[in-house]
PDB file of C-alpha atoms in Angstrom:
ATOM      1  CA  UNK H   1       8.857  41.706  -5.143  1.00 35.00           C
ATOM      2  CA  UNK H   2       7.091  38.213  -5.313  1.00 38.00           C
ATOM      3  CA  UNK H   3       7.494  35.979  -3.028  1.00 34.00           C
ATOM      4  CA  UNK H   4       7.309  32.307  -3.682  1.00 37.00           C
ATOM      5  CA  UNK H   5       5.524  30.090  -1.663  1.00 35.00           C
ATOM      6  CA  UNK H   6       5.978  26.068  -1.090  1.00 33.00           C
ATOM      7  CA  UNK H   7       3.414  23.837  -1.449  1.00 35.00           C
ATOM      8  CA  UNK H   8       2.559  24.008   2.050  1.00 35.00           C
ATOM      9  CA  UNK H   9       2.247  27.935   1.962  1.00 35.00           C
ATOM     10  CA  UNK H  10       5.398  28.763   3.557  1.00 36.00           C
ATOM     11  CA  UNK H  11       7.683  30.830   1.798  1.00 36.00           C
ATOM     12  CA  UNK H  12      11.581  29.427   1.193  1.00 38.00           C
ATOM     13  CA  UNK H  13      12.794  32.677   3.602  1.00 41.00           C
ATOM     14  CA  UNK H  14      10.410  31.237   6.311  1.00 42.00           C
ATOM     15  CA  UNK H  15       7.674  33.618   6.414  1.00 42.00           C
ATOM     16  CA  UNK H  16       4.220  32.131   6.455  1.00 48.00           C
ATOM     17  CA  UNK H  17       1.343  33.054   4.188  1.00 49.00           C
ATOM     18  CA  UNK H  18      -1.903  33.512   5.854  1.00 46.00           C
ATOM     19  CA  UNK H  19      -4.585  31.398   4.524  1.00 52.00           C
ATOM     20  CA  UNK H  20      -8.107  31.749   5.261  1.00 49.00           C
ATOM     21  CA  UNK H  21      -8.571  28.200   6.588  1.00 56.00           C
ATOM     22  CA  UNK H  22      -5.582  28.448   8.273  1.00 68.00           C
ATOM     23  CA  UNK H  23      -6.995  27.468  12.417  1.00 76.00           C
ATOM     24  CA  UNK H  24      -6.118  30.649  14.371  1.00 84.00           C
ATOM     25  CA  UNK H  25      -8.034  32.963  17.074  1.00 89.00           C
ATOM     26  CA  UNK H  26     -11.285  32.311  15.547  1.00 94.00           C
ATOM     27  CA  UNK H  27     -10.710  28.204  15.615  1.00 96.00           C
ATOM     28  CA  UNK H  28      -9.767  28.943  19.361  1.00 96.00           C
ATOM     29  CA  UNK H  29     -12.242  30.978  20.357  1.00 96.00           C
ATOM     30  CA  UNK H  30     -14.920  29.112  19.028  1.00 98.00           C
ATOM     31  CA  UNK H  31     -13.219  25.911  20.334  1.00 98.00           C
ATOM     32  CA  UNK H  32     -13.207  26.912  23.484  1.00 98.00           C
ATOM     33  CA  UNK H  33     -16.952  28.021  23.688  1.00 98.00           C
ATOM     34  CA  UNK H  34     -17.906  25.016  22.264  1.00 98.00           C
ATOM     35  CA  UNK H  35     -15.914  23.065  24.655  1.00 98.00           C
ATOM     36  CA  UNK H  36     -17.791  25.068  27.347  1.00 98.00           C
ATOM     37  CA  UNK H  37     -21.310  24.806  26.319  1.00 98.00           C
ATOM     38  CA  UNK H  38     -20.608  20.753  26.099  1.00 97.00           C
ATOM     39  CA  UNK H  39     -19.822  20.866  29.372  1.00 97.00           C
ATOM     40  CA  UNK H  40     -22.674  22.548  31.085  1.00 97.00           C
ATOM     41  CA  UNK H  41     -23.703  19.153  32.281  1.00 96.00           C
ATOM     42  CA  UNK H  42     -21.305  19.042  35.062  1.00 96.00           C
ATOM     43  CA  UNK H  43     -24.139  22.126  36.571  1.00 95.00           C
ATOM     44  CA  UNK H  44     -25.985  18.163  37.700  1.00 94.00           C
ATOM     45  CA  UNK H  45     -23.588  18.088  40.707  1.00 89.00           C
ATOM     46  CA  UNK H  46     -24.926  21.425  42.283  1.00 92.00           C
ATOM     47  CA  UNK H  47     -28.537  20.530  40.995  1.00 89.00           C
ATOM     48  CA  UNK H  48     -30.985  18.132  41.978  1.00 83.00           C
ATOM     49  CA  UNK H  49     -31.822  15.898  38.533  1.00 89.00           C
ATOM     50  CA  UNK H  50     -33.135  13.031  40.377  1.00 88.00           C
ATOM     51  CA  UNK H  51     -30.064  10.855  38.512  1.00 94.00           C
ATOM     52  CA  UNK H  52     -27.363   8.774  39.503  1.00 93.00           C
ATOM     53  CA  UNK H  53     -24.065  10.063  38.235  1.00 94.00           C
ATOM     54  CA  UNK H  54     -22.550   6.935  39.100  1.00 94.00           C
ATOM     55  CA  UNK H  55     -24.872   4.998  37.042  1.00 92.00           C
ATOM     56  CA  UNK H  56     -26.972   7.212  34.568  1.00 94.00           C
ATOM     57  CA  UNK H  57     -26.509   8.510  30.618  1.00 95.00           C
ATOM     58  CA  UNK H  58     -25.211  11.989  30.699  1.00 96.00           C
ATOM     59  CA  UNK H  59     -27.591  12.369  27.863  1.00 96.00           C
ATOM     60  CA  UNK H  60     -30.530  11.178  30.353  1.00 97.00           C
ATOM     61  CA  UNK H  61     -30.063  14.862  31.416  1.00 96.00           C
ATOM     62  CA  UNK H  62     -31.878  16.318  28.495  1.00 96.00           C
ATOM     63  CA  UNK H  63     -34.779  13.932  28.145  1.00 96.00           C
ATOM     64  CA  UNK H  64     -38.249  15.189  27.600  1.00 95.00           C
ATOM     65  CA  UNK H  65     -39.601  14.691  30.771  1.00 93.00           C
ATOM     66  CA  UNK H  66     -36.738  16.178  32.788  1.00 93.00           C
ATOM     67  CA  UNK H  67     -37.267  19.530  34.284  1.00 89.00           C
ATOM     68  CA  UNK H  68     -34.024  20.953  33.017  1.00 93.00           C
ATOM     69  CA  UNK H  69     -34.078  18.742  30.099  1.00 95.00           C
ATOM     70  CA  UNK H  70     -34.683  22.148  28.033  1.00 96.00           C
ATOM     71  CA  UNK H  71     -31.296  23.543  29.382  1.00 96.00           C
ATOM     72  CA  UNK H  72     -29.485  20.712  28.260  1.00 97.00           C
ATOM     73  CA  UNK H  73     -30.917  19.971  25.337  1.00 97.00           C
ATOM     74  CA  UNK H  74     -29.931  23.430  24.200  1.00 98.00           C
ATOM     75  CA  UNK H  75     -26.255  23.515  25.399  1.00 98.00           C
ATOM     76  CA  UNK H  76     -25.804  20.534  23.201  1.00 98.00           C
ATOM     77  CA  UNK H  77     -27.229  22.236  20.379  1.00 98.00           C
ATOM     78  CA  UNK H  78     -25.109  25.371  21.230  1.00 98.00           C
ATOM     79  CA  UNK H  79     -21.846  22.994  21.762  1.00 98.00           C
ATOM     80  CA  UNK H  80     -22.589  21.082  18.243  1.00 98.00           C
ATOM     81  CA  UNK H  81     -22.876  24.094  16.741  1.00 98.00           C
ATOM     82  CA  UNK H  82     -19.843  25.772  17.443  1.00 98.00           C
ATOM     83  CA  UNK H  83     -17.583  22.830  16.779  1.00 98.00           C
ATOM     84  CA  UNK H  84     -18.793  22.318  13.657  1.00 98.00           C
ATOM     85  CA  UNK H  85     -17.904  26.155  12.554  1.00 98.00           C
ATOM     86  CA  UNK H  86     -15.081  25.546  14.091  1.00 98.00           C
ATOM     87  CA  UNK H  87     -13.826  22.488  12.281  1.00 97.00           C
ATOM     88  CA  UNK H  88     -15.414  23.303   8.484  1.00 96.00           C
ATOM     89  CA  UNK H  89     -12.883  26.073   7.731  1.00 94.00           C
ATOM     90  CA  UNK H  90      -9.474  23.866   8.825  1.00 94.00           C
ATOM     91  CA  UNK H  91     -11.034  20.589   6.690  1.00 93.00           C
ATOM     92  CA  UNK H  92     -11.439  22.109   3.753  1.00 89.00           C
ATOM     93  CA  UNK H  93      -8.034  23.744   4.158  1.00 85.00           C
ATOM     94  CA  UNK H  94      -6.036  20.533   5.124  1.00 74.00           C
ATOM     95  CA  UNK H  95      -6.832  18.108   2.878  1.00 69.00           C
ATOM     96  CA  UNK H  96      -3.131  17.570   1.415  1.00 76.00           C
ATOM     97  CA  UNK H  97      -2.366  16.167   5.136  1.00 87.00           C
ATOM     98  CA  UNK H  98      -4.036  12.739   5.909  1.00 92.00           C
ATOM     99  CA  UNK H  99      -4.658  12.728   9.725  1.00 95.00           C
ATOM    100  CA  UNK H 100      -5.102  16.752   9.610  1.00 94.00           C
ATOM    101  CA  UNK H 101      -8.120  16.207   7.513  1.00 95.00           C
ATOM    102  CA  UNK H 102      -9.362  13.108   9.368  1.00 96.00           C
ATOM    103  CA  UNK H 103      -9.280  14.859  12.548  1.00 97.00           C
ATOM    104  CA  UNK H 104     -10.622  18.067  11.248  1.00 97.00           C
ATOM    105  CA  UNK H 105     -13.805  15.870   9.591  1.00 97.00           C
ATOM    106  CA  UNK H 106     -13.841  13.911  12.868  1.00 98.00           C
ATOM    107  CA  UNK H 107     -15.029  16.911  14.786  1.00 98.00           C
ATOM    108  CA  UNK H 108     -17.094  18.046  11.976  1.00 98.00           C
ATOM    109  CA  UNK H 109     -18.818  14.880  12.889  1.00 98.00           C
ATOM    110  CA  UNK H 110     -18.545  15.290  16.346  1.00 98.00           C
ATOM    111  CA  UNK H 111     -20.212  18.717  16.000  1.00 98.00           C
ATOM    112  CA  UNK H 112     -23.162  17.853  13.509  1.00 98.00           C
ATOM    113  CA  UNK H 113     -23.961  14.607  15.403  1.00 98.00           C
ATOM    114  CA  UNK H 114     -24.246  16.526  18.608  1.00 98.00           C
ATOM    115  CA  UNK H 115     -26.486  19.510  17.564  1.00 98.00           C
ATOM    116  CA  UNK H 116     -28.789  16.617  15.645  1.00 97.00           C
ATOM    117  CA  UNK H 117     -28.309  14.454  19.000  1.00 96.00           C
ATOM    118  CA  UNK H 118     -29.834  17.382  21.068  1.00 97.00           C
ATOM    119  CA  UNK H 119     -33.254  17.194  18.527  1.00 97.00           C
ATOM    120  CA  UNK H 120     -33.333  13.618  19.559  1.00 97.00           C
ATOM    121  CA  UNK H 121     -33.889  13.408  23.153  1.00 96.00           C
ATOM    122  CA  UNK H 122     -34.279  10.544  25.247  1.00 97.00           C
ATOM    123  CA  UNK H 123     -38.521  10.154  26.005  1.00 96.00           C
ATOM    124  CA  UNK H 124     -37.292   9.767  29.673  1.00 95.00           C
ATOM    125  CA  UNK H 125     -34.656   8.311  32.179  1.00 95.00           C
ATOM    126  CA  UNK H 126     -34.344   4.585  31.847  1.00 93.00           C
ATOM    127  CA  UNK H 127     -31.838   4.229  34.201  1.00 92.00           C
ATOM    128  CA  UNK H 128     -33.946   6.682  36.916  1.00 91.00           C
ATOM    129  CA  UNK H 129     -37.250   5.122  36.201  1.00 92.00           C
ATOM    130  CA  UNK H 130     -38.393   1.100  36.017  1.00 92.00           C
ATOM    131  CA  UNK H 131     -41.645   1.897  33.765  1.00 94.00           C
ATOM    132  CA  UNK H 132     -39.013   3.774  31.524  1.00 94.00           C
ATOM    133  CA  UNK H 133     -37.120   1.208  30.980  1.00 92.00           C
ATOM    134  CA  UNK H 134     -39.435  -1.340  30.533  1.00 94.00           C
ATOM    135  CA  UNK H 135     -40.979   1.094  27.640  1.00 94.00           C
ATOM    136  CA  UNK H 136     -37.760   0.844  26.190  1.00 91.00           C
ATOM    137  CA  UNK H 137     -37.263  -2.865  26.233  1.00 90.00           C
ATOM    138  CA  UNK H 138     -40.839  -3.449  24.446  1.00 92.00           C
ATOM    139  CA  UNK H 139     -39.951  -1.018  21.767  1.00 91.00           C
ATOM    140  CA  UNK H 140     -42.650   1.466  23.407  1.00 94.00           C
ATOM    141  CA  UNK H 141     -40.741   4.742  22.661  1.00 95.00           C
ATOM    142  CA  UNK H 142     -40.876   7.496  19.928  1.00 96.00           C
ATOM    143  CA  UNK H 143     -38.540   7.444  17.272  1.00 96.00           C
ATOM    144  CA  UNK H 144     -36.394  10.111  18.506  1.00 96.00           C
ATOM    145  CA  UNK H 145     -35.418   7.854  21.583  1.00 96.00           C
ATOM    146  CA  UNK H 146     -34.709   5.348  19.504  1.00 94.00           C
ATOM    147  CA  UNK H 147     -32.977   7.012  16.972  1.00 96.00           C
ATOM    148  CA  UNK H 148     -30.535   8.856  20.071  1.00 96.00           C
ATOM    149  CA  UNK H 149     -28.446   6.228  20.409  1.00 93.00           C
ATOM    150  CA  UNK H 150     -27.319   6.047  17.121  1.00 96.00           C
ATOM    151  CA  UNK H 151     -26.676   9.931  17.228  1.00 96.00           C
ATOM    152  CA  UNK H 152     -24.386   9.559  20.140  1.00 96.00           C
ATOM    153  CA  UNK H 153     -22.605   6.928  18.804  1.00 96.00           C
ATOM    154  CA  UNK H 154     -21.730   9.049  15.833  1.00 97.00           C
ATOM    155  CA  UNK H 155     -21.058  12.007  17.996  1.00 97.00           C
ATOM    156  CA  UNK H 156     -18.521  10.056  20.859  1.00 96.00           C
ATOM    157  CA  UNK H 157     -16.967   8.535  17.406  1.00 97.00           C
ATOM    158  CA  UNK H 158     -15.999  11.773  16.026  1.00 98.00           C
ATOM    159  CA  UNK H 159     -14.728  13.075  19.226  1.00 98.00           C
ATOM    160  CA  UNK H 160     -12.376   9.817  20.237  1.00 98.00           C
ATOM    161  CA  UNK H 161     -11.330   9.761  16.317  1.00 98.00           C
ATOM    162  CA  UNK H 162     -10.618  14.024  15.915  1.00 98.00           C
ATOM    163  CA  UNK H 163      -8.847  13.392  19.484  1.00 98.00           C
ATOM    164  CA  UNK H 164      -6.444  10.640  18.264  1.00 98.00           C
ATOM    165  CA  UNK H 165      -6.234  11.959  15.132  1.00 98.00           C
ATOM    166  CA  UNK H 166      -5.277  15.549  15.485  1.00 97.00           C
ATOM    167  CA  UNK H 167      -2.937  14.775  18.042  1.00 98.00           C
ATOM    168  CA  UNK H 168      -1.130  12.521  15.795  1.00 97.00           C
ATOM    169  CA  UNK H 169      -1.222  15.268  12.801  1.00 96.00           C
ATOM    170  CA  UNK H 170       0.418  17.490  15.769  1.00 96.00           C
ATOM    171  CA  UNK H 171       3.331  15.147  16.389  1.00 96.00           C
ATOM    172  CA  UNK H 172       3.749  13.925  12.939  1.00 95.00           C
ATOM    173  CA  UNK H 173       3.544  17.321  10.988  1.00 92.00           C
ATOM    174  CA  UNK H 174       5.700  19.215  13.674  1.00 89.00           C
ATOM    175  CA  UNK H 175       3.189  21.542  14.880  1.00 86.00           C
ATOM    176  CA  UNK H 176       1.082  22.561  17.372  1.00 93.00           C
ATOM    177  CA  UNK H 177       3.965  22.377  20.094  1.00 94.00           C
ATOM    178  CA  UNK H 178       1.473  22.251  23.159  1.00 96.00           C
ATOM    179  CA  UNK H 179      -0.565  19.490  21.517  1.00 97.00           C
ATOM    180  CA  UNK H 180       2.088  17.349  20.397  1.00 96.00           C
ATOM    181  CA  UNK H 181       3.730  17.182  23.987  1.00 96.00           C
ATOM    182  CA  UNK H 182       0.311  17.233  26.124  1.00 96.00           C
ATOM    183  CA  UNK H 183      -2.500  15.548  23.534  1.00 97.00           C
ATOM    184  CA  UNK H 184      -0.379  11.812  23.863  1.00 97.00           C
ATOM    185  CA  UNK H 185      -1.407  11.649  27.880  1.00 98.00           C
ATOM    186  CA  UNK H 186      -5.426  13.040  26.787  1.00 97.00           C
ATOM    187  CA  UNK H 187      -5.291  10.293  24.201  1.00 98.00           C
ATOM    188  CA  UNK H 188      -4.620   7.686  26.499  1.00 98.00           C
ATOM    189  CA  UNK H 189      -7.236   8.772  29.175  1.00 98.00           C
ATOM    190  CA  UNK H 190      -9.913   9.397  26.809  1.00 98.00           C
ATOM    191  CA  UNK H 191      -9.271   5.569  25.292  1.00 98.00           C
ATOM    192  CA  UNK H 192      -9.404   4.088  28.775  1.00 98.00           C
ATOM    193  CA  UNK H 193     -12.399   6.382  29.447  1.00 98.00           C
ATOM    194  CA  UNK H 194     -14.055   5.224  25.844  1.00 97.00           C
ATOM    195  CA  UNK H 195     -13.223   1.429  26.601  1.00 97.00           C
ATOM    196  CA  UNK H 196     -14.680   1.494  29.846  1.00 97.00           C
ATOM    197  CA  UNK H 197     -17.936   3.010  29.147  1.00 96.00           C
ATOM    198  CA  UNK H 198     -18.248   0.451  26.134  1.00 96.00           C
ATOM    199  CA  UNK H 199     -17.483  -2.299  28.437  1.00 96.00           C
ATOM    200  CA  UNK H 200     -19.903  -0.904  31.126  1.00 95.00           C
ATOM    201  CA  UNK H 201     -23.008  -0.641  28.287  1.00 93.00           C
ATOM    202  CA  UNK H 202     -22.279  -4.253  27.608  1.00 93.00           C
ATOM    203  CA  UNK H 203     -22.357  -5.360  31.165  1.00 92.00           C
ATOM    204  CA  UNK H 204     -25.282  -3.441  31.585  1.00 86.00           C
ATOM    205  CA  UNK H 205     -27.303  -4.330  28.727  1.00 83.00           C
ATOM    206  CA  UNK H 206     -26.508  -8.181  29.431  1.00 83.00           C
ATOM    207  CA  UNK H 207     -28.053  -7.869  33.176  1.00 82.00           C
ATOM    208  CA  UNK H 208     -24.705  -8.284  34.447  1.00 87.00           C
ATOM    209  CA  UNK H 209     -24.551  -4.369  36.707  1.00 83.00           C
ATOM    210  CA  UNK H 210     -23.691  -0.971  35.549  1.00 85.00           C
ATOM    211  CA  UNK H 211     -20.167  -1.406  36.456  1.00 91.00           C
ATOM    212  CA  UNK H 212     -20.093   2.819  37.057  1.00 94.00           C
ATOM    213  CA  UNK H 213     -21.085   3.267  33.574  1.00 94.00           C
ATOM    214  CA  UNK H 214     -21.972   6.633  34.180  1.00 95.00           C
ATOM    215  CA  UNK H 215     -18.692   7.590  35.935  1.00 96.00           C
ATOM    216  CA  UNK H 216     -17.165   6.069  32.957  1.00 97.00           C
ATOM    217  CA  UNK H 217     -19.134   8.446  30.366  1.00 97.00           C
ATOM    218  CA  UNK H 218     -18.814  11.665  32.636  1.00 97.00           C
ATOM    219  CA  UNK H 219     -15.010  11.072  32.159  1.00 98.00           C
ATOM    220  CA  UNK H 220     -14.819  10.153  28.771  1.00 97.00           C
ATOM    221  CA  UNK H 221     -16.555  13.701  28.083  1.00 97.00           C
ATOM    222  CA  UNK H 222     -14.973  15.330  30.267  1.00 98.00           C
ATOM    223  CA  UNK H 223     -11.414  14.287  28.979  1.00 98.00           C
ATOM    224  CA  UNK H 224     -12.801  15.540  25.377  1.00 98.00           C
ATOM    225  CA  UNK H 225     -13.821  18.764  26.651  1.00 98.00           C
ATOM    226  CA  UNK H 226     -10.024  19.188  28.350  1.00 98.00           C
ATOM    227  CA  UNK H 227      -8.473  18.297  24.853  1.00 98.00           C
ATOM    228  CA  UNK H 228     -10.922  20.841  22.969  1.00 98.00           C
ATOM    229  CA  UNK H 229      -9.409  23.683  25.375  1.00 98.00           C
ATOM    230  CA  UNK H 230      -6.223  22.209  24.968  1.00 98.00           C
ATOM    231  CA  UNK H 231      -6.286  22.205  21.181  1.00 97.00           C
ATOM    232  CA  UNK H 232      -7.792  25.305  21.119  1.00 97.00           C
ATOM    233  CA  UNK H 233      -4.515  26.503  23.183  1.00 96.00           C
ATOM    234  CA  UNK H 234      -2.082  25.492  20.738  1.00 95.00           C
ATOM    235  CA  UNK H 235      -3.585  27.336  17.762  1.00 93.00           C
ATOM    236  CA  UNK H 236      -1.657  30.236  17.009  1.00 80.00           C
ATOM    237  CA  UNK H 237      -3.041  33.720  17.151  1.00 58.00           C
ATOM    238  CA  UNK H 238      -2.133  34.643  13.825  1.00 49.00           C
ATOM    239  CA  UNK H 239      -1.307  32.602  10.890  1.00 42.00           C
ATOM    240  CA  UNK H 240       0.937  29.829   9.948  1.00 43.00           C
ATOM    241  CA  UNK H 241       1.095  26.998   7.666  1.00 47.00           C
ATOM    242  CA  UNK H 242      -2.699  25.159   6.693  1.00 44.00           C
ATOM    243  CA  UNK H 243      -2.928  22.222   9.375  1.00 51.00           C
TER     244      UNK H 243
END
């Protein structure tokens, strides 16, 4: 007998059609890897980097002329990777659902702007060294340090939009249980975490302190990190309707 299917993929009796960009075990898995390789900068607090963690760019960690810049560089790369197979098959599965698809294409972003972020690195550690930083100011550096910030601006905007986004598809589509009750209290801390890190560049780049900037980033990714696992937690193991 055929059975007929709704729009959405579920059929009248309830049972759910599998579809192949449905986000299951795979999503998960690969969400949580990816959520661990973007983490491997919190190895800094056993190490010795020479930076300030109250003060410094998390991305100063992977500059050129750091000694375990390498390591970094190539979690990042590892990280952007994974999210971005992780996120391609639910996007182009979920594009009947508005803030499904934005937050799927969100950490798309978030995933292709990191791995191209990690090809950029920093030429050296502004915040860590004065003849850095004055290199910087006069325009002195290559264009991949130049060109960095505008890579992790993409990347931290994909990862506060898929945050707020998803977790609104989770509440407003009825699924993803775990998400829907948890994600409100991430989306809150990451925004706080996002706002002050913004408000900490702009005190910093108008001579006015650092105001714990790097505190302020080291939570904000952090916090995105927690929600990947979380997300990746509330993905069922086999299939259900396209997200």
């Amino acid at each position: 007998m055929r059975i007929v299917t709704t729009p959405d993929g579920e059929a009248p009796n309830g049972a759910r059609r599998p579809h192949p960009g449905t986000p299951g075990r795979r999503t998960a898995v690969l969400l949580v890897l990816g959520a661990l390789s973007y983490s491997v900068w919190v190895a800094e607090l056993p190490l010795a980097t020479g930076l300030d963690p109250l003060r410094s760019y998390v991305s100063e960690l992977a500059a050129a002329d750091r000694p375990l810049g390498a390591l970094f560089r190539t979690a990042d790369l590892v990280a952007g990777l994974l999210l971005l197979a992780a996120a391609l098959p639910p996007l182009l599965a979920s594009r009947r659902r508005f803030w499904t698809a934005t937050g799927w294409a969100a950490l798309a972003l978030f995933g292709a702007a990191t791995a191209v972020d990690s090809r950029l690195p920093l030429d050296c550690a502004p915040t860590a060294d004065a003849a850095c930083a004055a290199r910087e100011d006069a325009g002195l550096v290559t264009a991949a340090h130049a060109a960095h910030a505008v890579s992790s601006g993409l990347a931290m905007a994909g990862a506060v939009t898929a945050v707020v986004a998803l977790t609104v598809a989770a509440r407003r589509y009825g699924r993803w249980p775990l998400l829907a009750r948890t994600g409100p209290v991430l989306v809150a801390l990451e925004l706080a975490a996002t706002a002050w890190t913004l408000a900490a560049i702009a005190a910093s780049e108008a001579g006015r302190g650092h105001w714990a900037l790097g505190a302020g980033q080291r939570a904000q990714l952090l916090l995105a990190a927690v929600w990947l696992l979380l997300l990746a937690r509330s993905l069922p193991h086999r299939g259900g309707r396209r997200g």
